[in-house]
Short mmCIF file of C-alpha atoms and ligand atoms in Angstrom, two decimals:
data_model
loop_
_atom_site.label_atom_id
_atom_site.label_comp_id
_atom_site.label_asym_id
_atom_site.label_seq_id
_atom_site.Cartn_x
_atom_site.Cartn_y
_atom_site.Cartn_z
CA UNK A 1 23.43 -6.09 -16.39
CA UNK A 2 21.00 -5.21 -13.60
CA UNK A 3 22.63 -3.50 -10.63
CA UNK A 4 21.31 -4.14 -7.11
CA UNK A 5 20.57 -2.01 -4.06
CA UNK A 6 19.87 -3.73 -0.74
CA UNK A 7 18.10 -1.81 1.99
CA UNK A 8 18.27 -2.97 5.60
CA UNK A 9 16.89 -1.41 8.76
CA UNK A 10 18.40 -1.10 12.21
CA UNK A 11 17.65 -0.21 15.84
CA UNK A 12 13.82 -0.34 15.74
CA UNK A 13 11.04 -1.34 13.38
CA UNK A 14 8.64 1.16 11.76
CA UNK A 15 11.44 3.44 10.58
CA UNK A 16 9.82 3.79 7.18
CA UNK A 17 12.16 1.58 5.17
CA UNK A 18 9.45 1.08 2.57
CA UNK A 19 9.00 4.83 2.10
CA UNK A 20 12.77 5.33 1.89
CA UNK A 21 13.14 2.51 -0.65
CA UNK A 22 10.21 3.91 -2.66
CA UNK A 23 11.70 7.42 -2.54
CA UNK A 24 15.03 6.16 -3.86
CA UNK A 25 13.17 4.36 -6.65
CA UNK A 26 11.31 7.54 -7.57
CA UNK A 27 14.53 9.58 -7.69
CA UNK A 28 16.42 7.03 -9.77
CA UNK A 29 13.48 6.67 -12.14
CA UNK A 30 13.31 10.46 -12.42
CA UNK A 31 16.94 10.36 -13.50
CA UNK A 32 16.00 8.09 -16.36
CA UNK A 33 16.75 4.63 -14.95
CA UNK A 34 14.51 1.58 -15.21
CA UNK A 35 13.81 0.27 -11.73
CA UNK A 36 12.21 -2.80 -10.16
CA UNK A 37 11.48 -3.30 -6.52
CA UNK A 38 11.11 -6.20 -4.13
CA UNK A 39 10.56 -6.84 -0.44
CA UNK A 40 11.74 -9.93 1.43
CA UNK A 41 9.79 -10.49 4.64
CA UNK A 42 11.21 -12.68 7.40
CA UNK A 43 7.91 -14.11 8.72
CA UNK A 44 6.63 -17.65 8.22
CA UNK A 45 3.27 -16.92 6.59
CA UNK A 46 3.55 -17.73 2.90
CA UNK A 47 2.02 -14.31 2.25
CA UNK A 48 0.19 -11.74 4.40
CA UNK A 49 -3.19 -12.75 2.88
CA UNK A 50 -4.18 -14.86 5.87
CA UNK A 51 -3.13 -12.33 8.52
CA UNK A 52 -5.52 -10.09 10.41
CA UNK A 53 -5.37 -6.44 9.37
CA UNK A 54 -4.62 -5.71 13.04
CA UNK A 55 -1.46 -7.83 12.78
CA UNK A 56 -0.18 -6.75 9.49
CA UNK A 57 -2.08 -3.73 8.22
CA UNK A 58 -3.41 -3.68 4.71
CA UNK A 59 -2.84 -6.53 2.29
CA UNK A 60 -1.75 -4.92 -0.96
CA UNK A 61 -2.89 -6.71 -4.11
CA UNK A 62 -0.93 -6.63 -7.37
CA UNK A 63 -2.32 -6.93 -10.90
CA UNK A 64 -1.15 -10.54 -11.11
CA UNK A 65 -3.12 -11.36 -7.97
CA UNK A 66 -0.40 -11.59 -5.32
CA UNK A 67 -1.42 -10.67 -1.77
CA UNK A 68 1.56 -8.69 -0.56
CA UNK A 69 3.07 -6.42 2.04
CA UNK A 70 1.73 -2.89 2.24
CA UNK A 71 5.18 -1.47 1.47
CA UNK A 72 4.56 -2.53 -2.11
CA UNK A 73 1.82 0.07 -2.10
CA UNK A 74 4.45 2.71 -1.34
CA UNK A 75 6.65 1.31 -4.08
CA UNK A 76 3.89 1.56 -6.66
CA UNK A 77 2.64 4.95 -5.48
CA UNK A 78 6.02 6.66 -5.36
CA UNK A 79 7.64 5.14 -8.41
CA UNK A 80 4.54 4.26 -10.45
CA UNK A 81 6.30 1.03 -11.37
CA UNK A 82 4.07 -2.04 -11.26
CA UNK A 83 4.95 -4.70 -8.70
CA UNK A 84 4.13 -8.34 -9.25
CA UNK A 85 4.34 -11.76 -7.62
CA UNK A 86 8.15 -11.64 -7.69
CA UNK A 87 8.10 -8.38 -5.74
CA UNK A 88 7.40 -10.01 -2.38
CA UNK A 89 8.77 -13.20 -0.84
CA UNK A 90 8.55 -14.36 2.75
CA UNK A 91 10.46 -16.92 4.79
CA UNK A 92 7.28 -19.02 4.49
CA UNK A 93 7.27 -18.90 0.70
CA UNK A 94 11.02 -19.52 0.49
CA UNK A 95 10.89 -22.54 2.81
CA UNK A 96 7.85 -23.91 0.95
CA UNK A 97 9.78 -23.87 -2.30
CA UNK A 98 12.82 -25.53 -0.77
CA UNK A 99 10.77 -28.19 1.04
CA UNK A 100 8.73 -28.94 -2.06
CA UNK A 101 11.93 -29.27 -4.07
CA UNK A 102 13.29 -31.64 -1.42
CA UNK A 103 10.13 -33.80 -1.64
CA UNK A 104 10.48 -33.93 -5.42
CA UNK A 105 14.01 -35.24 -5.01
CA UNK A 106 15.67 -32.01 -6.03
CA UNK A 107 18.38 -32.38 -3.42
CA UNK A 108 18.73 -36.18 -3.52
CA UNK A 109 21.56 -37.36 -1.35
CA UNK A 110 22.14 -34.00 0.33
CA UNK A 111 21.29 -32.72 3.79
CA UNK A 112 19.07 -29.68 3.17
CA UNK A 113 20.16 -26.74 5.33
CA UNK A 114 19.59 -23.04 5.88
CA UNK A 115 23.02 -22.39 4.43
CA UNK A 116 23.36 -23.00 1.51
CA UNK A 117 19.86 -24.11 0.46
CA UNK A 118 17.68 -21.41 1.98
CA UNK A 119 20.22 -18.70 1.20
CA UNK A 120 20.52 -20.00 -2.38
CA UNK A 121 16.74 -19.80 -2.74
CA UNK A 122 16.79 -16.22 -1.39
CA UNK A 123 19.46 -15.34 -3.95
CA UNK A 124 17.36 -16.95 -6.68
CA UNK A 125 14.40 -14.76 -5.65
CA UNK A 126 16.59 -11.65 -5.82
CA UNK A 127 17.95 -12.56 -9.23
CA UNK A 128 14.39 -12.88 -10.56
CA UNK A 129 14.58 -9.08 -10.87
CA UNK A 130 17.56 -9.34 -13.24
CA UNK A 131 16.49 -8.48 -16.74
CA UNK A 132 17.85 -6.62 -19.77
CA UNK A 133 15.13 -4.02 -19.25
CA UNK A 134 15.93 -3.38 -15.58
CA UNK A 135 18.86 -1.08 -14.78
CA UNK A 136 18.57 -1.15 -11.00
CA UNK A 137 16.77 -3.59 -8.70
CA UNK A 138 15.98 -2.45 -5.18
CA UNK A 139 15.49 -5.16 -2.54
CA UNK A 140 14.23 -4.20 0.90
CA UNK A 141 14.90 -6.66 3.71
CA UNK A 142 11.99 -6.63 6.16
CA UNK A 143 12.55 -6.74 9.92
CA UNK A 144 15.41 -5.27 11.92
CA UNK A 145 19.09 -6.18 11.80
CA UNK A 146 19.76 -8.32 14.84
CA UNK A 147 16.51 -10.30 14.59
CA UNK A 148 17.13 -14.05 14.40
CA UNK A 149 14.69 -14.27 11.47
CA UNK A 150 16.65 -11.81 9.34
CA UNK A 151 19.95 -13.68 9.44
CA UNK A 152 19.54 -15.90 6.33
CA UNK A 153 18.56 -12.81 4.30
CA UNK A 154 21.61 -10.85 5.43
CA UNK A 155 23.87 -13.78 4.64
CA UNK A 156 22.20 -14.12 1.21
CA UNK A 157 22.64 -10.45 0.29
CA UNK A 158 26.24 -10.54 1.52
CA UNK A 159 26.91 -13.47 -0.83
CA UNK A 160 24.96 -11.84 -3.64
CA UNK A 161 26.97 -8.61 -3.51
CA UNK A 162 30.20 -10.57 -3.22
CA UNK A 163 29.31 -12.38 -6.45
CA UNK A 164 28.28 -9.30 -8.47
CA UNK A 165 31.05 -7.05 -7.11
CA UNK A 166 31.09 -3.69 -5.33
CA UNK A 167 30.44 -1.72 -8.52
CA UNK A 168 27.21 -3.56 -9.17
CA UNK A 169 25.61 -3.74 -5.75
CA UNK A 170 25.35 -1.55 -2.70
CA UNK A 171 24.03 -1.65 0.81
CA UNK A 172 21.94 1.12 2.31
CA UNK A 173 21.25 0.89 6.03
CA UNK A 174 18.37 2.86 7.50
CA UNK A 175 18.88 3.61 11.14
CA UNK A 176 17.57 5.74 14.00
CA UNK A 177 19.40 8.61 15.65
CA UNK A 178 17.17 9.33 18.63
CA UNK A 179 16.97 12.62 20.50
CA UNK A 180 17.20 12.07 24.25
CA UNK A 181 15.17 14.82 25.84
CA UNK A 182 16.65 14.58 29.33
CA UNK A 183 20.18 14.86 27.96
CA UNK A 184 19.19 17.37 25.29
CA UNK A 185 21.26 15.38 22.81
CA UNK A 186 21.01 13.15 19.77
CA UNK A 187 22.62 9.77 20.18
CA UNK A 188 24.56 7.85 17.55
CA UNK A 189 25.34 4.78 19.68
CA UNK A 190 22.30 2.65 18.58
CA UNK A 191 23.30 3.20 14.95
CA UNK A 192 26.91 2.29 15.65
CA UNK A 193 25.75 -0.92 17.31
CA UNK A 194 23.39 -1.79 14.50
CA UNK A 195 26.16 -1.29 11.93
CA UNK A 196 28.38 -3.38 14.22
CA UNK A 197 25.94 -6.30 13.93
CA UNK A 198 25.96 -5.97 10.15
CA UNK A 199 29.76 -5.92 10.18
CA UNK A 200 29.88 -9.19 12.13
CA UNK A 201 27.88 -10.74 9.31
CA UNK A 202 30.27 -9.31 6.76
CA UNK A 203 28.22 -6.38 5.51
CA UNK A 204 29.57 -2.83 5.62
CA UNK A 205 26.86 -0.39 4.56
CA UNK A 206 27.85 1.98 1.76
CA UNK A 207 25.26 4.56 2.74
CA UNK A 208 23.70 5.29 6.11
CA UNK A 209 20.28 6.94 6.12
CA UNK A 210 19.53 8.33 9.56
CA UNK A 211 15.96 8.78 10.70
CA UNK A 212 15.82 11.62 13.20
CA UNK A 213 13.54 14.25 14.66
CA UNK A 214 16.09 17.09 14.47
CA UNK A 215 18.98 18.25 12.33
CA UNK A 216 21.95 15.93 12.22
CA UNK A 217 24.96 18.09 13.07
CA UNK A 218 28.31 17.89 11.32
CA UNK A 219 29.73 16.41 14.50
CA UNK A 220 27.17 13.59 14.42
CA UNK A 221 27.79 12.95 10.75
CA UNK A 222 31.52 12.72 11.37
CA UNK A 223 31.10 10.41 14.31
CA UNK A 224 28.78 8.11 12.38
CA UNK A 225 31.09 8.14 9.38
CA UNK A 226 34.08 7.26 11.53
CA UNK A 227 32.49 4.49 13.55
CA UNK A 228 30.37 3.04 10.78
CA UNK A 229 33.03 3.09 8.08
CA UNK A 230 31.14 5.24 5.58
CA UNK A 231 32.14 8.48 3.87
CA UNK A 232 30.84 11.58 5.63
CA UNK A 233 28.71 12.70 2.68
CA UNK A 234 27.14 9.24 2.62
CA UNK A 235 25.63 9.81 6.05
CA UNK A 236 22.22 11.05 4.94
CA UNK A 237 19.65 12.66 7.20
CA UNK A 238 16.00 11.66 6.90
CA UNK A 239 14.08 13.82 9.31
CA UNK A 240 10.42 13.29 10.13
CA UNK A 241 8.51 15.17 7.43
CA UNK A 242 5.96 17.75 8.52
CA UNK A 243 3.07 17.40 6.14
CA UNK A 244 3.24 14.52 3.74
CA UNK A 245 5.27 11.37 3.18
CA UNK A 246 5.67 12.57 -0.41
CA UNK A 247 8.15 15.16 0.94
CA UNK A 248 10.69 12.39 1.69
CA UNK A 249 12.12 12.04 -1.86
CA UNK A 250 12.51 15.81 -2.14
CA UNK A 251 14.43 15.94 1.15
CA UNK A 252 16.65 13.02 0.13
CA UNK A 253 17.33 14.63 -3.26
CA UNK A 254 18.49 17.82 -1.52
CA UNK A 255 21.31 15.74 -0.05
CA UNK A 256 22.08 14.10 -3.43
CA UNK A 257 21.36 10.62 -2.15
CA UNK A 258 20.36 9.44 -5.62
CA UNK A 259 23.47 10.97 -7.16
CA UNK A 260 25.73 9.14 -4.69
CA UNK A 261 23.87 5.89 -5.39
CA UNK A 262 24.54 6.23 -9.11
CA UNK A 263 28.17 7.13 -8.55
CA UNK A 264 28.70 4.12 -6.30
CA UNK A 265 27.07 1.90 -8.93
CA UNK A 266 29.24 3.47 -11.63
CA UNK A 267 26.22 4.70 -13.54
CA UNK A 268 26.02 8.00 -15.39
CA UNK A 269 24.36 10.73 -13.32
CA UNK A 270 21.58 11.96 -15.60
CA UNK A 271 19.57 15.10 -14.74
CA UNK A 272 16.90 14.85 -12.08
CA UNK A 273 13.42 16.08 -12.97
CA UNK A 274 10.96 16.14 -10.09
CA UNK A 275 9.18 19.43 -10.82
CA UNK A 276 5.81 17.75 -11.36
CA UNK A 277 6.24 15.88 -8.10
CA UNK A 278 6.90 19.16 -6.31
CA UNK A 279 3.79 20.72 -7.85
CA UNK A 280 1.76 17.74 -6.60
CA UNK A 281 3.28 18.32 -3.18
CA UNK A 282 2.26 21.98 -3.28
CA UNK A 283 -1.34 20.99 -4.01
CA UNK A 284 -1.18 18.40 -1.20
CA UNK A 285 0.36 20.66 1.41
CA UNK A 286 -1.04 24.11 0.54
CA UNK A 287 -4.21 23.49 -1.47
CA UNK A 288 -6.10 26.55 -2.72
CA UNK A 289 -9.51 25.08 -1.90
CA UNK A 290 -8.87 24.61 1.81
CA UNK A 291 -10.04 21.47 3.54
CA UNK A 292 -12.97 19.08 3.46
CA UNK A 293 -13.83 16.10 5.59
CA UNK A 294 -14.51 12.53 4.54
CA UNK A 295 -15.77 9.85 6.94
CA UNK A 296 -14.14 6.45 6.53
CA UNK A 297 -16.40 3.93 8.25
CA UNK A 298 -14.23 0.90 8.78
CA UNK A 299 -13.80 -2.19 10.91
CA UNK A 300 -10.10 -1.87 11.63
CA UNK A 301 -9.92 1.87 12.26
CA UNK A 302 -7.64 1.73 15.31
CA UNK A 303 -4.79 0.60 13.08
CA UNK A 304 -4.01 3.32 10.55
CA UNK A 305 -2.07 0.90 8.38
CA UNK A 306 -5.16 -1.25 7.84
CA UNK A 307 -6.52 1.25 5.28
CA UNK A 308 -3.22 2.67 4.06
CA UNK A 309 -4.04 2.76 0.34
CA UNK A 310 -7.51 4.22 1.02
CA UNK A 311 -6.07 7.13 2.99
CA UNK A 312 -3.40 7.70 0.35
CA UNK A 313 -5.93 7.56 -2.50
CA UNK A 314 -8.10 10.11 -0.65
CA UNK A 315 -5.10 12.40 -0.40
CA UNK A 316 -4.45 11.94 -4.15
CA UNK A 317 -8.09 12.77 -4.86
CA UNK A 318 -7.62 15.88 -2.72
CA UNK A 319 -4.46 16.91 -4.51
CA UNK A 320 -6.20 16.48 -7.89
CA UNK A 321 -8.92 18.88 -6.69
CA UNK A 322 -6.50 21.21 -4.89
CA UNK A 323 -8.14 20.54 -1.53
CA UNK A 324 -6.89 18.90 1.66
CA UNK A 325 -8.83 15.81 2.70
CA UNK A 326 -9.25 15.42 6.40
CA UNK A 327 -10.34 11.90 7.31
CA UNK A 328 -12.82 11.28 10.11
CA UNK A 329 -12.06 7.70 11.06
CA UNK A 330 -15.14 5.96 12.37
CA UNK A 331 -15.12 2.48 13.88
CA UNK A 332 -18.34 1.05 12.45
CA UNK A 333 -19.14 -0.79 15.68
CA UNK A 334 -19.27 2.55 17.53
CA UNK A 335 -22.38 3.40 15.49
CA UNK A 336 -24.21 0.64 17.40
CA UNK A 337 -23.57 2.41 20.72
CA UNK A 338 -24.02 5.96 19.45
CA UNK A 339 -25.91 7.06 16.34
CA UNK A 340 -24.94 7.51 12.75
CA UNK A 341 -26.29 11.08 12.72
CA UNK A 342 -24.04 12.01 15.60
CA UNK A 343 -20.90 10.33 14.32
CA UNK A 344 -21.21 11.38 10.69
CA UNK A 345 -22.63 14.86 11.22
CA UNK A 346 -21.13 17.50 8.94
CA UNK A 347 -18.94 15.28 6.77
CA UNK A 348 -18.66 16.11 3.07
CA UNK A 349 -18.42 12.52 1.92
CA UNK A 350 -18.72 8.96 3.23
CA UNK A 351 -16.43 6.09 2.28
CA UNK A 352 -17.14 2.53 3.36
CA UNK A 353 -14.07 0.37 2.70
CA UNK A 354 -13.50 -3.40 2.44
CA UNK A 355 -13.43 -5.98 5.20
CA UNK A 356 -14.33 -9.47 6.29
CA UNK A 357 -16.82 -10.95 8.77
CA UNK A 358 -20.03 -9.63 10.31
CA UNK A 359 -18.63 -7.43 13.09
CA UNK A 360 -19.54 -3.80 12.46
CA UNK A 361 -21.83 -4.45 9.50
CA UNK A 362 -24.79 -2.68 11.08
CA UNK A 363 -22.78 0.56 11.34
CA UNK A 364 -21.64 0.29 7.75
CA UNK A 365 -25.18 -0.21 6.48
CA UNK A 366 -26.42 2.71 8.59
CA UNK A 367 -23.65 4.88 7.10
CA UNK A 368 -24.69 3.93 3.56
CA UNK A 369 -28.27 4.88 4.41
CA UNK A 370 -27.14 8.18 5.89
CA UNK A 371 -25.21 9.02 2.69
CA UNK A 372 -27.97 7.79 0.37
CA UNK A 373 -30.85 9.59 2.04
CA UNK A 374 -28.81 12.67 2.97
CA UNK A 375 -27.49 12.99 -0.62
CA UNK A 376 -23.92 12.95 0.64
CA UNK A 377 -21.25 11.81 -1.85
CA UNK A 378 -20.56 8.14 -1.24
CA UNK A 379 -17.87 5.70 -2.30
CA UNK A 380 -18.25 2.04 -1.35
CA UNK A 381 -15.39 -0.37 -1.86
CA UNK A 382 -15.73 -4.17 -1.94
CA UNK A 383 -17.48 -4.91 1.39
CA UNK A 384 -18.60 -1.27 1.13
CA UNK A 385 -20.36 -2.03 -2.15
CA UNK A 386 -21.89 -5.19 -0.70
CA UNK A 387 -23.27 -3.13 2.21
CA UNK A 388 -24.63 -0.56 -0.25
CA UNK A 389 -26.51 -3.30 -2.11
CA UNK A 390 -27.86 -4.77 1.14
CA UNK A 391 -29.00 -1.33 2.31
CA UNK A 392 -30.77 -0.66 -0.99
CA UNK A 393 -32.45 -4.06 -0.96
CA UNK A 394 -33.64 -3.59 2.62
CA UNK A 395 -34.70 0.05 2.64
CA UNK A 396 -35.69 0.78 -0.96
CA UNK A 397 -36.87 -2.62 -2.21
CA UNK A 398 -38.47 -3.79 1.03
CA UNK A 399 -36.42 -6.98 1.51
CA UNK A 400 -36.10 -6.44 5.25
CA UNK A 401 -34.08 -9.63 5.64
CA UNK A 402 -31.66 -8.85 2.77
CA UNK A 403 -28.11 -9.80 3.60
CA UNK A 404 -24.87 -11.33 2.43
CA UNK A 405 -24.53 -15.06 3.04
CA UNK A 406 -21.17 -14.15 4.61
CA UNK A 407 -23.18 -12.74 7.54
CA UNK A 408 -26.40 -14.76 7.43
CA UNK A 409 -26.54 -18.02 5.54
CA UNK A 410 -30.28 -18.29 6.08
CA UNK A 411 -31.24 -14.87 4.74
CA UNK A 412 -34.45 -15.02 2.71
CA UNK A 413 -32.96 -12.39 0.34
CA UNK A 414 -29.27 -13.22 -0.15
CA UNK A 415 -28.48 -10.25 -2.40
CA UNK A 416 -24.77 -10.90 -1.86
CA UNK A 417 -23.73 -14.52 -2.19
CA UNK A 418 -20.62 -16.66 -2.44
CA UNK A 419 -19.28 -16.78 -6.01
CA UNK A 420 -19.83 -20.13 -7.70
CA UNK A 421 -16.10 -20.58 -8.19
CA UNK A 422 -15.63 -20.20 -4.42
CA UNK A 423 -18.16 -22.81 -3.32
CA UNK A 424 -15.81 -25.79 -3.43
CA UNK A 425 -12.73 -24.03 -2.09
CA UNK A 426 -11.66 -25.00 1.42
CA UNK A 427 -8.08 -23.67 1.70
CA UNK A 428 -7.81 -20.09 2.87
CA UNK A 429 -4.46 -18.84 1.49
CA UNK A 430 -4.47 -17.18 -1.93
CA UNK A 431 -7.89 -18.56 -2.88
CA UNK A 432 -10.06 -15.44 -3.22
CA UNK A 433 -10.85 -13.81 -6.55
CA UNK A 434 -7.57 -11.94 -6.72
CA UNK A 435 -5.88 -9.44 -8.98
CA UNK A 436 -6.79 -7.60 -12.15
CA UNK A 437 -10.02 -8.32 -14.02
CA UNK A 438 -11.56 -6.35 -16.85
CA UNK A 439 -14.78 -4.45 -16.39
CA UNK A 440 -17.03 -2.85 -19.00
CA UNK A 441 -18.72 0.38 -18.00
CA UNK A 442 -22.30 1.28 -18.88
CA UNK A 443 -22.87 4.39 -20.99
CA UNK A 444 -24.22 7.47 -19.25
CA UNK A 445 -23.01 6.49 -15.77
CA UNK A 446 -20.92 8.54 -13.35
CA UNK A 447 -18.26 5.84 -13.46
CA UNK A 448 -18.09 5.95 -17.26
CA UNK A 449 -17.61 9.68 -17.18
CA UNK A 450 -15.03 9.48 -14.35
CA UNK A 451 -12.86 6.96 -16.22
CA UNK A 452 -13.42 8.54 -19.63
CA UNK A 453 -13.36 5.07 -21.22
CA UNK A 454 -15.60 1.99 -21.55
CA UNK A 455 -13.18 -0.72 -20.60
CA UNK A 456 -11.18 -0.71 -17.39
CA UNK A 457 -9.11 -3.18 -15.41
CA UNK A 458 -9.14 -3.16 -11.61
CA UNK A 459 -7.76 -5.28 -8.77
CA UNK A 460 -9.93 -7.58 -6.69
CA UNK A 461 -9.83 -9.46 -3.41
CA UNK A 462 -13.13 -11.04 -2.47
CA UNK A 463 -15.19 -14.24 -2.25
CA UNK A 464 -18.73 -12.88 -2.36
CA UNK A 465 -20.55 -11.16 -5.21
CA UNK A 466 -23.71 -9.32 -6.17
CA UNK A 467 -26.34 -12.05 -6.59
CA UNK A 468 -27.59 -11.79 -10.19
CA UNK A 469 -31.01 -13.17 -9.19
CA UNK A 470 -31.84 -9.83 -7.59
CA UNK A 471 -30.53 -7.63 -10.37
CA UNK A 472 -33.86 -7.00 -12.09
CA UNK A 473 -35.70 -6.10 -8.91
CA UNK A 474 -32.96 -3.82 -7.60
CA UNK A 475 -32.40 -2.04 -10.91
CA UNK A 476 -36.17 -1.66 -11.27
CA UNK A 477 -36.06 0.43 -8.09
CA UNK A 478 -33.21 2.65 -9.30
CA UNK A 479 -29.96 0.83 -8.60
CA UNK A 480 -27.80 1.37 -11.69
CA UNK A 481 -25.50 -1.45 -12.78
CA UNK A 482 -22.60 0.71 -13.94
CA UNK A 483 -19.95 -1.92 -14.63
CA UNK A 484 -19.76 -5.61 -15.29
CA UNK A 485 -17.12 -8.24 -15.89
CA UNK A 486 -17.20 -9.07 -19.64
CA UNK A 487 -16.04 -12.64 -18.92
CA UNK A 488 -18.53 -13.63 -16.22
CA UNK A 489 -21.22 -10.96 -16.21
CA UNK A 490 -20.44 -10.30 -12.55
CA UNK A 491 -21.63 -6.90 -11.31
CA UNK A 492 -18.56 -4.78 -10.57
CA UNK A 493 -20.03 -1.31 -10.05
CA UNK A 494 -23.34 0.07 -8.85
CA UNK A 495 -24.59 3.64 -8.68
CA UNK A 496 -27.67 5.61 -7.76
CA UNK A 497 -29.35 7.83 -10.29
CA UNK A 498 -31.16 10.17 -8.00
CA UNK A 499 -28.12 11.20 -5.99
CA UNK A 500 -25.28 13.71 -6.49
CA UNK A 501 -22.54 11.02 -6.42
CA UNK A 502 -23.12 7.52 -5.10
CA UNK A 503 -20.76 4.91 -6.56
CA UNK A 504 -19.80 1.53 -5.14
CA UNK A 505 -17.40 -0.98 -6.64
CA UNK A 506 -16.60 -4.62 -5.99
CA UNK A 507 -12.92 -4.00 -6.79
CA UNK A 508 -10.28 -1.98 -4.96
CA UNK A 509 -9.58 1.27 -6.83
CA UNK A 510 -7.31 2.48 -4.00
CA UNK A 511 -4.51 0.14 -5.12
CA UNK A 512 -4.17 1.91 -8.46
CA UNK A 513 -4.25 5.51 -7.26
CA UNK A 514 -1.00 7.47 -7.61
CA UNK A 515 -0.05 10.85 -6.14
CA UNK A 516 0.22 12.44 -9.56
CA UNK A 517 -2.57 10.35 -11.12
CA UNK A 518 -5.40 10.19 -8.63
CA UNK A 519 -7.72 7.28 -9.29
CA UNK A 520 -10.73 8.52 -11.33
CA UNK A 521 -13.26 7.33 -8.73
CA UNK A 522 -11.39 9.00 -5.85
CA UNK A 523 -10.87 12.15 -7.92
CA UNK A 524 -14.58 12.41 -8.77
CA UNK A 525 -15.67 11.44 -5.25
CA UNK A 526 -13.62 14.30 -3.81
CA UNK A 527 -14.84 16.63 -6.54
CA UNK A 528 -18.44 15.84 -5.55
CA UNK A 529 -17.58 16.30 -1.86
CA UNK A 530 -16.00 19.68 -2.63
CA UNK A 531 -19.09 20.71 -4.56
CA UNK A 532 -21.26 19.72 -1.61
CA UNK A 533 -19.04 21.61 0.79
CA UNK A 534 -19.15 24.74 -1.36
CA UNK A 535 -22.93 24.63 -1.68
CA UNK A 536 -23.31 24.05 2.08
CA UNK A 537 -21.01 27.00 2.88
CA UNK A 538 -21.41 29.43 -0.03
CA UNK A 539 -19.46 32.16 1.77
CA UNK A 540 -16.28 30.08 2.21
N1 LIG B 1 -15.81 -10.10 2.74
C1 LIG B 1 -16.18 -9.72 1.41
C2 LIG B 1 -15.89 -10.80 0.40
O1 LIG B 1 -15.12 -11.69 0.65
C3 LIG B 1 -15.52 -8.42 1.01
C4 LIG B 1 -14.06 -8.53 0.84
C5 LIG B 1 -13.36 -7.20 0.81
O2 LIG B 1 -13.92 -6.17 1.20
N2 LIG B 1 -12.12 -7.19 0.39
O3 LIG B 1 -16.41 -10.77 -0.69
#
């Protein structure tokens, strides 16, 4: 039987529930348990795919093509367990199912209500994780306890635990214990109140994880234990980590959080092995090769979360090369007001990530040119690859009007064009080319040598593609087609021959990078950047 852990958050948002949930998953997996994870989000969008990156941050894409919350990226990175469509539901998706069922006559004769119909549907979504090959399912409830939107979820998990029994399900509440500077004290009251709200709903947390800036004293632990009805040793401290989010599981393990979880679930406490994780952390925090700098030229730079997986994958690439990657975040529109030479000066590598719409395209194309002509290692991703192709067509092949039809429908050289399959699609939600597709790599390319294999599978999220009509001309001038979809012939990867490391892909490699298994393209990109840095500064 699959056991269940429910994680809720209190006091404020942005406490890092996703990272805490992912850390618990990593620890339990490291103790030999088979884990699955899920997030339930209380907003009305059916999925985050239609939201602006400024609203929601990155949209994380799974192999099976679901557009999901960025916390699933943490889940996959920490635990290296694949998420799928059933790993993320929203109030929008839950209501859609219920309303569709009502239209089909599924509730004939009944009044359809939040309780029991919506809560039943939430419970059905949770039980989708039940399986003979899953020992423990972890469900994170998005939002903050006390929000109106969260109520049906809290009621559903209360009922769910009631049905499976205390030995088979537990509640972990993540809360904030703020330090009040003027009083020189840490305060437990917000946590008490948040647990109070949960209690009114009928949930008493089994474990309290306290986010704090400073040490939680014994006195605070005792107070929280007393007022929140938890055992003192089950008041766990989660202090802000100094260097890397990958320190969180190690800190939680020091307090035996995972051991208590297993005891509460009446599961055998097997040995914990996280030595490799700690070695990865050493390379991340104290790398022997010092630091290098990569420019990320994006459109949504002001919101760090918008490129979450990119920044993480860069750090994995750094760790694999025992070097710290400092990111110079550049808003591509700023290049219009300043100059690319000024903004990119001195960087060891340039990464142009994905995006939508024509704002900031000029700056991205200028950045590609700067990396191409300056022989600076370059990685282009999705829109970044499309910009690389446009730049090459314009500046190497002489198509001065080359463009993507996303930005100029009347371009006389539409080197990037809407995919055929996309031409008839009107609806916006979930209609891009999404999820994992195979790609065959060309022999002798940098990509082929990075991956060490001919056939790969990578995740996609796009509508436009490399226009095959221009392939001959562009490759005649030196653009290497390094990877192609075996099913459709679609160009998936391009490279430059006469360049130390210039690779651009239509897919999103960042989603598959893991802290202990850096993605091959990120690993080789950073390796090339390190080589450049060493040859630029031979003394260092
Ligand atoms: N806007 C481009 C497309 O739809 C690129 C998408 C992306 O970068 N994810 O093809």
